[in-house]
Amino acid sequence: MNAVNPRRWRALVVLAAAQFMVIMDTSIIGVALPDIQRDLGFSPDTLQWVFNAYVIAFGGLLLLGGRLSDLFGARRIFVTGWLVLIAGSAVAAVASSPWAEILGRGVQGIGGALIAPASMTLLMMLFGHDPRELGKAMALYGAAAPAGGTAGVFLGGVITEYLSWPWVFIVYIPIGVATLLAVPALLPAVAGRRGSVDVLGGVAVTAGIALAVFAIVRAPEQGWGSAATLLELAGAIVLLALFLLVQRVIREPLMPPRIWRTPGLAVANLAMALLGAAWIPMWYFLNLYLQQVLGYSAFPSGAALLPMTIAIMIFMIGITARLLGRFGAKPLIVVGLAVLAAGVAGLSLVRPDGAFAADVLPASLVAAVGMSLAYIPSMMSAMSGARPEESGLASGIVNTTYQIGSALGLAVMTALATGGTAAAGGTGPAALTDGFRAAFAGAAVVAAIGAVLTLLLMRKPASAAPAATDAEATSVQV
């Protein structure tokens, strides 16, 4: 057995902070989007690529990042990931055109895809000696993801209002440098092992996801039945089929097919995909509604979402883990997705002359409770049946699924919003609101479908014992 690292808890702070920052990068740009759109000349249908470029690169390359971590050593890949993230942040901050901004965001996503799996490997190495300590560490590390996602919305508003939108990217540079300086003293060196890298699989899955999102975004303009849309969707299907074929025939695949025999993994991933496909479009269009219809500037817009952030943290840390220990994963996922659907459906009733207290606050809090109830149980259900040597892979798959669901969901809801606004015959507040209503209604349907499918398909919920351990661990950290 490896010697216990006396600095493991300080190292955990670095790893949890890295997870916080990587996930925050998906949301911190939300409030800044209208300013980015105005300054760089994005059109309404291409603006989402500021978000999707990161999510596609991050989600599509997570499995490859995990493989590289195994082969070349987790600490080395962790450091490399931060160097790439810093470079992407610099490009995004100084971008003067839409394509330069999208490029910078994609490079940031590549960095995140290296950092996240390397962090998990390092965490397992630091705390794997004691299951109880591992549970505590996982509770803190796991809470960092939703905390980063929700805190990013508020911090993005503060930065955009009092500095300017490039600072939502510049902030990663000093944080990244400070992290790199802490690595030699706190994070253990991890030896790599011999093996091959499934480059073809990594390229195929990332290109397939990107092409699918591209086709969906362009479909309202080109027509869903047009030759261009059908060819783009067919190309995406071919690339994703190629990825699955490669996984079956290659000697060392990114995603061994046997992993899907893990009890509960497939349904939990389906729930996570639909959760992301409902939640991310909700906050994306809620930001736009607050700024483009209600007329909020960046800081008030971010502050308006702060109650939702606080509700998520209260439920994630103080309530959901305890409920998971008592009831298991399935009931919480079903109820969480159903509550999320109800909250987002409430947002589909927003008005052009609406008010925050009446149109946004109640429904957004309901949606936040739903997200809080579903996220951790879905994650735990996906990982609970995996063998110890495959827990990192199961974690990578479920994180990938969430990011892919987010990107595809946002693409679909953007198509609905664009169509709704066009049908209303203009770009004024009333027409924009019609488009946003359509997007919220679509996201609510997705969450409701997730609740029904989980209820029907999830046969074996996560066991109570591990859940109870994590609940206890969470309460200890608080």
Short mmCIF file of C-alpha atoms in Angstrom, two decimals:
data_model
loop_
_atom_site.label_atom_id
_atom_site.label_comp_id
_atom_site.label_asym_id
_atom_site.label_seq_id
_atom_site.Cartn_x
_atom_site.Cartn_y
_atom_site.Cartn_z
CA MET A 1 0.00 0.00 0.00
CA ASN A 2 1.24 3.49 -0.83
CA ALA A 3 2.20 5.76 2.04
CA VAL A 4 -0.49 8.18 3.13
CA ASN A 5 0.22 11.66 1.77
CA PRO A 6 0.27 14.09 4.73
CA ARG A 7 -0.66 17.00 2.43
CA ARG A 8 -3.60 15.25 0.83
CA TRP A 9 -6.27 17.61 2.20
CA ARG A 10 -4.42 20.66 0.94
CA ALA A 11 -4.02 18.86 -2.38
CA LEU A 12 -7.76 18.23 -2.41
CA VAL A 13 -8.34 21.99 -2.22
CA VAL A 14 -6.32 22.38 -5.43
CA LEU A 15 -8.21 19.55 -7.15
CA ALA A 16 -11.63 20.76 -6.05
CA ALA A 17 -10.74 24.31 -7.10
CA ALA A 18 -9.70 22.98 -10.50
CA GLN A 19 -13.02 21.17 -10.87
CA PHE A 20 -14.84 24.34 -9.78
CA MET A 21 -13.02 26.44 -12.39
CA VAL A 22 -13.42 23.94 -15.23
CA ILE A 23 -17.19 23.70 -14.74
CA MET A 24 -17.52 27.43 -14.06
CA ASP A 25 -16.06 27.99 -17.52
CA THR A 26 -19.29 26.60 -18.98
CA SER A 27 -21.45 29.22 -17.24
CA ILE A 28 -19.37 32.31 -16.51
CA ILE A 29 -19.90 33.62 -20.04
CA GLY A 30 -23.72 33.46 -19.74
CA VAL A 31 -24.32 37.02 -18.53
CA ALA A 32 -21.55 38.36 -20.80
CA LEU A 33 -23.11 36.92 -23.97
CA PRO A 34 -25.08 40.04 -25.00
CA ASP A 35 -21.94 42.18 -24.65
CA ILE A 36 -19.88 39.64 -26.58
CA GLN A 37 -22.58 39.53 -29.26
CA ARG A 38 -22.59 43.32 -29.61
CA ASP A 39 -18.82 43.83 -29.61
CA LEU A 40 -17.83 40.92 -31.88
CA GLY A 41 -20.82 40.89 -34.21
CA PHE A 42 -22.31 37.48 -33.45
CA SER A 43 -25.72 36.75 -34.97
CA PRO A 44 -28.42 35.37 -32.64
CA ASP A 45 -28.10 31.84 -34.04
CA THR A 46 -24.27 31.74 -33.88
CA LEU A 47 -23.95 33.28 -30.40
CA GLN A 48 -24.51 29.89 -28.77
CA TRP A 49 -21.18 28.70 -30.19
CA VAL A 50 -19.43 30.78 -27.54
CA PHE A 51 -20.91 28.22 -25.15
CA ASN A 52 -20.97 25.16 -27.41
CA ALA A 53 -17.36 25.43 -28.56
CA TYR A 54 -16.25 24.87 -24.97
CA VAL A 55 -18.81 22.20 -24.18
CA ILE A 56 -18.18 20.16 -27.35
CA ALA A 57 -14.41 20.20 -26.92
CA PHE A 58 -14.72 19.47 -23.19
CA GLY A 59 -17.34 16.76 -23.44
CA GLY A 60 -16.00 15.19 -26.61
CA LEU A 61 -12.43 14.88 -25.36
CA LEU A 62 -12.98 13.88 -21.72
CA LEU A 63 -12.51 10.19 -22.46
CA LEU A 64 -9.35 10.91 -24.44
CA GLY A 65 -8.11 13.08 -21.58
CA GLY A 66 -8.60 10.20 -19.18
CA ARG A 67 -6.66 7.87 -21.46
CA LEU A 68 -3.79 10.33 -21.76
CA SER A 69 -3.77 10.67 -17.98
CA ASP A 70 -3.34 6.91 -17.66
CA LEU A 71 -0.54 6.77 -20.22
CA PHE A 72 1.52 9.83 -19.39
CA GLY A 73 0.80 10.37 -15.71
CA ALA A 74 -2.04 12.31 -14.10
CA ARG A 75 0.05 15.18 -12.73
CA ARG A 76 1.70 15.79 -16.08
CA ILE A 77 -1.66 15.89 -17.88
CA PHE A 78 -3.12 18.11 -15.11
CA VAL A 79 -0.32 20.61 -15.70
CA THR A 80 -0.67 20.37 -19.48
CA GLY A 81 -4.40 20.96 -19.19
CA TRP A 82 -3.89 24.16 -17.23
CA LEU A 83 -1.33 25.43 -19.75
CA VAL A 84 -3.83 24.80 -22.56
CA LEU A 85 -6.66 26.42 -20.58
CA ILE A 86 -4.53 29.51 -19.91
CA ALA A 87 -3.68 29.77 -23.63
CA GLY A 88 -7.32 29.43 -24.65
CA SER A 89 -8.36 32.05 -22.09
CA ALA A 90 -5.84 34.51 -23.53
CA VAL A 91 -7.11 33.93 -27.08
CA ALA A 92 -10.75 34.35 -26.01
CA ALA A 93 -9.95 37.53 -24.07
CA VAL A 94 -8.25 39.34 -26.97
CA ALA A 95 -10.53 38.01 -29.75
CA SER A 96 -11.72 40.63 -32.21
CA SER A 97 -13.96 38.41 -34.35
CA PRO A 98 -16.55 35.67 -33.75
CA TRP A 99 -14.31 32.92 -35.09
CA ALA A 100 -11.37 33.94 -32.91
CA GLU A 101 -13.67 33.88 -29.88
CA ILE A 102 -15.00 30.44 -30.80
CA LEU A 103 -11.41 29.19 -31.30
CA GLY A 104 -10.37 30.43 -27.87
CA ARG A 105 -13.37 28.77 -26.25
CA GLY A 106 -12.59 25.50 -28.00
CA VAL A 107 -9.01 25.58 -26.74
CA GLN A 108 -10.32 26.25 -23.23
CA GLY A 109 -12.50 23.15 -23.58
CA ILE A 110 -9.52 21.03 -24.58
CA GLY A 111 -7.71 22.20 -21.44
CA GLY A 112 -10.72 21.34 -19.29
CA ALA A 113 -10.92 17.87 -20.85
CA LEU A 114 -7.35 17.22 -19.71
CA ILE A 115 -7.74 18.70 -16.23
CA ALA A 116 -10.97 16.95 -15.15
CA PRO A 117 -9.97 13.26 -15.55
CA ALA A 118 -6.44 13.90 -14.29
CA SER A 119 -7.95 15.48 -11.16
CA MET A 120 -10.07 12.40 -10.53
CA THR A 121 -7.05 10.10 -10.90
CA LEU A 122 -5.04 12.20 -8.46
CA LEU A 123 -7.91 12.25 -5.98
CA MET A 124 -8.20 8.45 -6.08
CA MET A 125 -4.46 8.13 -5.54
CA LEU A 126 -4.46 10.52 -2.57
CA PHE A 127 -7.48 9.05 -0.75
CA GLY A 128 -7.87 5.51 -2.06
CA HIS A 129 -6.21 4.10 1.07
CA ASP A 130 -9.28 4.76 3.23
CA PRO A 131 -12.88 4.39 1.95
CA ARG A 132 -14.18 6.77 4.60
CA GLU A 133 -11.69 9.50 3.68
CA LEU A 134 -12.41 8.84 0.02
CA GLY A 135 -16.10 9.43 0.66
CA LYS A 136 -15.39 12.76 2.33
CA ALA A 137 -13.06 13.80 -0.45
CA MET A 138 -15.55 12.80 -3.14
CA ALA A 139 -18.30 14.79 -1.42
CA LEU A 140 -16.24 17.98 -1.50
CA TYR A 141 -14.96 17.34 -5.01
CA GLY A 142 -18.43 16.45 -6.28
CA ALA A 143 -19.98 19.60 -4.82
CA ALA A 144 -17.39 21.71 -6.64
CA ALA A 145 -18.98 20.96 -10.03
CA PRO A 146 -22.51 22.32 -9.48
CA ALA A 147 -21.04 25.08 -7.30
CA GLY A 148 -18.83 26.20 -10.18
CA GLY A 149 -21.65 26.00 -12.67
CA THR A 150 -24.01 28.13 -10.63
CA ALA A 151 -21.46 30.55 -9.16
CA GLY A 152 -20.18 31.29 -12.66
CA VAL A 153 -23.45 32.97 -13.58
CA PHE A 154 -23.21 35.47 -10.72
CA LEU A 155 -19.46 36.05 -11.02
CA GLY A 156 -19.83 36.58 -14.76
CA GLY A 157 -22.35 39.33 -14.04
CA VAL A 158 -20.08 41.05 -11.52
CA ILE A 159 -17.05 40.91 -13.84
CA THR A 160 -18.96 42.04 -16.92
CA GLU A 161 -20.63 44.94 -15.12
CA TYR A 162 -17.62 46.37 -13.29
CA LEU A 163 -14.77 45.41 -15.62
CA SER A 164 -15.65 44.14 -19.12
CA TRP A 165 -16.46 40.83 -20.78
CA PRO A 166 -12.81 39.93 -21.67
CA TRP A 167 -12.17 39.66 -17.93
CA VAL A 168 -14.37 36.58 -17.67
CA PHE A 169 -11.52 34.90 -19.57
CA ILE A 170 -8.57 36.87 -18.17
CA VAL A 171 -9.47 35.75 -14.63
CA TYR A 172 -8.37 32.21 -15.51
CA ILE A 173 -4.81 33.28 -16.23
CA PRO A 174 -3.66 34.27 -12.69
CA ILE A 175 -5.69 31.43 -11.17
CA GLY A 176 -4.04 28.98 -13.56
CA VAL A 177 -0.56 30.29 -12.78
CA ALA A 178 -1.22 30.03 -9.02
CA THR A 179 -2.44 26.45 -9.49
CA LEU A 180 0.65 25.49 -11.47
CA LEU A 181 2.90 26.95 -8.77
CA ALA A 182 1.12 24.80 -6.14
CA VAL A 183 1.40 21.55 -8.09
CA PRO A 184 5.00 20.49 -7.28
CA ALA A 185 4.48 20.83 -3.52
CA LEU A 186 0.99 19.33 -3.22
CA LEU A 187 0.21 16.89 -6.02
CA PRO A 188 1.99 13.53 -6.22
CA ALA A 189 3.83 12.43 -9.32
CA VAL A 190 2.00 9.56 -11.02
CA ALA A 191 3.85 7.21 -13.31
CA GLY A 192 2.28 6.50 -16.67
CA ARG A 193 1.98 3.08 -18.24
CA ARG A 194 2.59 1.65 -21.66
CA GLY A 195 -0.24 1.62 -24.13
CA SER A 196 -1.75 3.27 -27.18
CA VAL A 197 -3.97 6.32 -27.63
CA ASP A 198 -7.27 5.91 -29.46
CA VAL A 199 -6.87 9.07 -31.51
CA LEU A 200 -9.32 7.93 -34.19
CA GLY A 201 -12.04 7.33 -31.59
CA GLY A 202 -11.45 10.68 -29.94
CA VAL A 203 -11.57 12.57 -33.24
CA ALA A 204 -14.66 10.66 -34.45
CA VAL A 205 -16.78 11.27 -31.34
CA THR A 206 -15.84 14.95 -31.07
CA ALA A 207 -16.37 15.62 -34.79
CA GLY A 208 -19.67 13.72 -34.73
CA ILE A 209 -21.02 15.77 -31.82
CA ALA A 210 -19.86 19.05 -33.38
CA LEU A 211 -21.45 18.22 -36.74
CA ALA A 212 -24.74 17.23 -35.11
CA VAL A 213 -24.91 20.52 -33.18
CA PHE A 214 -23.95 22.46 -36.33
CA ALA A 215 -26.74 20.78 -38.31
CA ILE A 216 -29.37 21.47 -35.66
CA VAL A 217 -28.32 25.13 -35.33
CA ARG A 218 -28.53 25.70 -39.09
CA ALA A 219 -31.72 23.70 -39.63
CA PRO A 220 -34.22 26.55 -39.04
CA GLU A 221 -32.48 28.63 -41.70
CA GLN A 222 -31.81 25.82 -44.20
CA GLY A 223 -34.94 23.79 -43.51
CA TRP A 224 -35.15 20.55 -41.55
CA GLY A 225 -35.79 18.59 -44.72
CA SER A 226 -33.18 20.32 -46.85
CA ALA A 227 -30.38 18.36 -48.47
CA ALA A 228 -27.74 20.27 -46.49
CA THR A 229 -29.36 19.51 -43.11
CA LEU A 230 -29.93 15.85 -43.95
CA LEU A 231 -26.34 15.44 -45.18
CA GLU A 232 -24.94 17.11 -42.06
CA LEU A 233 -27.03 14.91 -39.76
CA ALA A 234 -26.11 11.82 -41.78
CA GLY A 235 -22.43 12.76 -41.48
CA ALA A 236 -22.79 13.10 -37.70
CA ILE A 237 -24.43 9.68 -37.48
CA VAL A 238 -21.66 8.13 -39.58
CA LEU A 239 -18.95 9.65 -37.38
CA LEU A 240 -20.61 8.51 -34.15
CA ALA A 241 -21.16 5.04 -35.63
CA LEU A 242 -17.47 4.98 -36.56
CA PHE A 243 -16.61 5.81 -32.97
CA LEU A 244 -18.72 2.89 -31.69
CA LEU A 245 -17.19 0.55 -34.26
CA VAL A 246 -13.66 1.60 -33.31
CA GLN A 247 -14.45 0.94 -29.64
CA ARG A 248 -15.38 -2.65 -30.52
CA VAL A 249 -12.34 -3.51 -32.63
CA ILE A 250 -9.47 -1.52 -31.18
CA ARG A 251 -7.29 -3.18 -28.56
CA GLU A 252 -7.33 -0.29 -26.07
CA PRO A 253 -10.52 1.74 -26.67
CA LEU A 254 -11.47 4.99 -25.00
CA MET A 255 -14.79 3.47 -23.95
CA PRO A 256 -14.74 -0.34 -23.69
CA PRO A 257 -18.21 -1.65 -24.64
CA ARG A 258 -18.26 -3.87 -21.53
CA ILE A 259 -18.64 -0.78 -19.33
CA TRP A 260 -22.26 -0.50 -20.46
CA ARG A 261 -23.04 -3.77 -18.70
CA THR A 262 -22.56 -1.90 -15.42
CA PRO A 263 -25.96 -1.89 -13.63
CA GLY A 264 -27.72 1.44 -13.89
CA LEU A 265 -25.05 3.11 -16.04
CA ALA A 266 -27.06 3.44 -19.26
CA VAL A 267 -30.23 4.83 -17.65
CA ALA A 268 -28.27 7.17 -15.37
CA ASN A 269 -26.44 8.54 -18.40
CA LEU A 270 -29.74 9.02 -20.21
CA ALA A 271 -31.04 10.97 -17.21
CA MET A 272 -27.88 13.11 -17.12
CA ALA A 273 -28.10 13.86 -20.84
CA LEU A 274 -31.71 15.01 -20.56
CA LEU A 275 -30.93 16.93 -17.37
CA GLY A 276 -28.22 18.88 -19.21
CA ALA A 277 -30.45 19.32 -22.26
CA ALA A 278 -33.10 20.99 -20.08
CA TRP A 279 -31.03 22.88 -17.51
CA ILE A 280 -28.39 24.56 -19.68
CA PRO A 281 -30.86 26.00 -22.23
CA MET A 282 -32.97 27.24 -19.32
CA TRP A 283 -30.26 29.43 -17.79
CA TYR A 284 -28.95 30.44 -21.24
CA PHE A 285 -32.30 31.87 -22.34
CA LEU A 286 -33.11 33.18 -18.88
CA ASN A 287 -29.98 35.34 -19.09
CA LEU A 288 -31.07 36.63 -22.50
CA TYR A 289 -34.63 37.30 -21.30
CA LEU A 290 -33.41 39.30 -18.31
CA GLN A 291 -31.12 41.45 -20.43
CA GLN A 292 -32.81 41.70 -23.83
CA VAL A 293 -36.45 41.88 -22.68
CA LEU A 294 -36.46 43.15 -19.09
CA GLY A 295 -33.52 45.46 -19.81
CA TYR A 296 -31.20 44.33 -17.00
CA SER A 297 -27.52 45.17 -17.28
CA ALA A 298 -24.87 42.53 -16.60
CA PHE A 299 -24.61 42.80 -12.81
CA PRO A 300 -28.35 42.90 -12.03
CA SER A 301 -28.81 40.00 -14.43
CA GLY A 302 -26.22 37.92 -12.58
CA ALA A 303 -27.61 38.97 -9.21
CA ALA A 304 -31.10 37.96 -10.34
CA LEU A 305 -29.85 34.39 -10.68
CA LEU A 306 -28.12 34.41 -7.29
CA PRO A 307 -31.20 33.06 -5.42
CA MET A 308 -31.14 30.08 -7.75
CA THR A 309 -27.44 29.56 -7.02
CA ILE A 310 -28.02 29.70 -3.26
CA ALA A 311 -30.94 27.27 -3.50
CA ILE A 312 -28.81 24.79 -5.43
CA MET A 313 -25.99 24.94 -2.89
CA ILE A 314 -28.37 24.52 0.07
CA PHE A 315 -30.04 21.50 -1.49
CA MET A 316 -26.89 19.93 -2.93
CA ILE A 317 -24.90 20.07 0.27
CA GLY A 318 -27.51 20.01 3.00
CA ILE A 319 -30.47 18.01 1.72
CA THR A 320 -30.00 15.92 -1.42
CA ALA A 321 -27.22 13.69 -0.07
CA ARG A 322 -29.30 12.83 3.01
CA LEU A 323 -32.35 12.06 0.86
CA LEU A 324 -30.17 9.89 -1.35
CA GLY A 325 -29.09 7.87 1.65
CA ARG A 326 -32.69 7.35 2.72
CA PHE A 327 -34.53 6.79 -0.56
CA GLY A 328 -31.90 5.81 -3.12
CA ALA A 329 -31.23 7.34 -6.51
CA LYS A 330 -34.27 6.51 -8.63
CA PRO A 331 -36.98 8.39 -6.67
CA LEU A 332 -34.82 11.51 -6.44
CA ILE A 333 -33.97 11.50 -10.15
CA VAL A 334 -37.61 11.08 -11.13
CA VAL A 335 -38.87 13.74 -8.72
CA GLY A 336 -35.98 16.07 -9.54
CA LEU A 337 -36.57 15.96 -13.28
CA ALA A 338 -40.32 16.38 -12.77
CA VAL A 339 -39.79 19.41 -10.51
CA LEU A 340 -37.30 20.84 -13.01
CA ALA A 341 -39.92 20.40 -15.76
CA ALA A 342 -42.48 22.26 -13.65
CA GLY A 343 -40.09 25.14 -12.97
CA VAL A 344 -39.04 25.54 -16.60
CA ALA A 345 -42.68 25.28 -17.70
CA GLY A 346 -43.36 28.22 -15.37
CA LEU A 347 -40.69 30.21 -17.20
CA SER A 348 -42.45 29.49 -20.51
CA LEU A 349 -45.14 31.94 -19.29
CA VAL A 350 -42.79 34.96 -19.15
CA ARG A 351 -44.21 38.23 -20.53
CA PRO A 352 -42.67 41.02 -22.61
CA ASP A 353 -43.57 43.46 -19.83
CA GLY A 354 -42.88 40.97 -17.04
CA ALA A 355 -41.28 41.50 -13.64
CA PHE A 356 -38.52 39.54 -11.96
CA ALA A 357 -40.49 38.84 -8.76
CA ALA A 358 -43.50 37.48 -10.61
CA ASP A 359 -42.16 35.99 -13.84
CA VAL A 360 -38.67 34.74 -12.97
CA LEU A 361 -37.99 34.23 -9.26
CA PRO A 362 -40.63 31.60 -8.30
CA ALA A 363 -40.17 29.43 -11.38
CA SER A 364 -36.37 29.65 -11.29
CA LEU A 365 -36.30 28.53 -7.65
CA VAL A 366 -38.53 25.55 -8.45
CA ALA A 367 -36.20 24.64 -11.34
CA ALA A 368 -33.16 24.96 -9.05
CA VAL A 369 -34.68 22.53 -6.55
CA GLY A 370 -35.32 20.05 -9.36
CA MET A 371 -31.75 20.30 -10.61
CA SER A 372 -30.43 19.84 -7.07
CA LEU A 373 -32.47 16.70 -6.51
CA ALA A 374 -31.52 15.03 -9.81
CA TYR A 375 -27.83 15.84 -10.36
CA ILE A 376 -26.00 14.01 -7.56
CA PRO A 377 -28.27 10.91 -7.61
CA SER A 378 -27.75 10.59 -11.38
CA MET A 379 -23.99 10.82 -10.90
CA MET A 380 -23.99 8.33 -8.04
CA SER A 381 -26.24 5.91 -9.91
CA ALA A 382 -23.90 5.96 -12.90
CA MET A 383 -20.87 5.17 -10.77
CA SER A 384 -22.27 2.91 -8.03
CA GLY A 385 -22.22 -0.31 -10.05
CA ALA A 386 -18.81 0.18 -11.66
CA ARG A 387 -15.83 -1.89 -10.60
CA PRO A 388 -13.18 0.08 -8.69
CA GLU A 389 -10.78 0.02 -11.64
CA GLU A 390 -13.52 1.41 -13.89
CA SER A 391 -14.90 4.12 -11.60
CA GLY A 392 -12.86 6.80 -13.35
CA LEU A 393 -14.17 5.65 -16.72
CA ALA A 394 -17.76 5.63 -15.45
CA SER A 395 -17.26 9.14 -14.09
CA GLY A 396 -15.82 10.30 -17.40
CA ILE A 397 -18.71 8.83 -19.35
CA VAL A 398 -21.42 10.44 -17.22
CA ASN A 399 -19.68 13.82 -17.33
CA THR A 400 -19.32 13.49 -21.09
CA THR A 401 -22.99 12.60 -21.41
CA TYR A 402 -24.04 15.68 -19.43
CA GLN A 403 -21.92 17.99 -21.57
CA ILE A 404 -23.12 16.43 -24.84
CA GLY A 405 -26.73 16.64 -23.69
CA SER A 406 -26.16 20.31 -22.83
CA ALA A 407 -24.76 21.12 -26.27
CA LEU A 408 -27.44 19.26 -28.22
CA GLY A 409 -30.21 20.58 -25.99
CA LEU A 410 -29.03 24.16 -26.43
CA ALA A 411 -28.86 23.67 -30.19
CA VAL A 412 -32.45 22.38 -30.32
CA MET A 413 -33.82 25.10 -28.02
CA THR A 414 -31.98 27.79 -30.00
CA ALA A 415 -33.68 26.46 -33.13
CA LEU A 416 -37.04 26.67 -31.34
CA ALA A 417 -36.32 30.19 -30.09
CA THR A 418 -35.19 31.38 -33.51
CA GLY A 419 -38.31 29.92 -35.11
CA GLY A 420 -40.58 31.42 -32.47
CA THR A 421 -39.08 34.88 -32.86
CA ALA A 422 -39.26 34.69 -36.66
CA ALA A 423 -42.90 33.57 -36.51
CA ALA A 424 -43.68 36.61 -34.35
CA GLY A 425 -42.38 38.78 -37.17
CA GLY A 426 -39.69 40.88 -35.54
CA THR A 427 -36.84 41.29 -33.07
CA GLY A 428 -38.53 43.50 -30.49
CA PRO A 429 -39.25 42.46 -26.89
CA ALA A 430 -42.55 40.78 -27.76
CA ALA A 431 -41.04 38.72 -30.60
CA LEU A 432 -37.99 37.78 -28.51
CA THR A 433 -40.25 36.72 -25.67
CA ASP A 434 -42.20 34.43 -27.99
CA GLY A 435 -38.93 32.76 -28.97
CA PHE A 436 -37.79 32.43 -25.36
CA ARG A 437 -41.14 30.93 -24.38
CA ALA A 438 -40.74 28.30 -27.08
CA ALA A 439 -37.25 27.43 -25.79
CA PHE A 440 -38.44 27.18 -22.18
CA ALA A 441 -41.40 25.00 -23.21
CA GLY A 442 -39.08 22.71 -25.16
CA ALA A 443 -36.70 22.40 -22.21
CA ALA A 444 -39.62 21.57 -19.90
CA VAL A 445 -40.71 18.77 -22.25
CA VAL A 446 -37.18 17.36 -22.25
CA ALA A 447 -37.05 17.29 -18.44
CA ALA A 448 -40.48 15.66 -18.26
CA ILE A 449 -39.41 12.98 -20.75
CA GLY A 450 -36.36 12.36 -18.58
CA ALA A 451 -38.55 11.83 -15.51
CA VAL A 452 -40.82 9.37 -17.34
CA LEU A 453 -37.97 7.38 -18.89
CA THR A 454 -36.14 7.13 -15.57
CA LEU A 455 -39.32 5.92 -13.87
CA LEU A 456 -39.86 3.25 -16.52
CA LEU A 457 -36.31 2.12 -17.25
CA MET A 458 -34.25 2.40 -14.07
CA ARG A 459 -34.47 -1.06 -12.57
CA LYS A 460 -31.69 -1.04 -10.02
CA PRO A 461 -31.17 2.18 -8.08
CA ALA A 462 -27.91 3.00 -6.35
CA SER A 463 -27.54 1.07 -3.12
CA ALA A 464 -28.34 2.84 0.09
CA ALA A 465 -25.09 2.12 1.83
CA PRO A 466 -22.72 4.07 -0.38
CA ALA A 467 -25.23 6.87 -0.59
CA ALA A 468 -25.44 7.03 3.16
CA THR A 469 -21.69 7.21 3.39
CA ASP A 470 -21.62 10.14 1.02
CA ALA A 471 -24.44 11.85 2.88
CA GLU A 472 -22.50 11.54 6.08
CA ALA A 473 -19.36 12.74 4.39
CA THR A 474 -21.12 15.79 3.01
CA SER A 475 -22.45 16.76 6.40
CA VAL A 476 -18.98 16.38 7.90
CA GLN A 477 -17.51 18.77 5.33
CA VAL A 478 -20.19 21.37 6.00
#
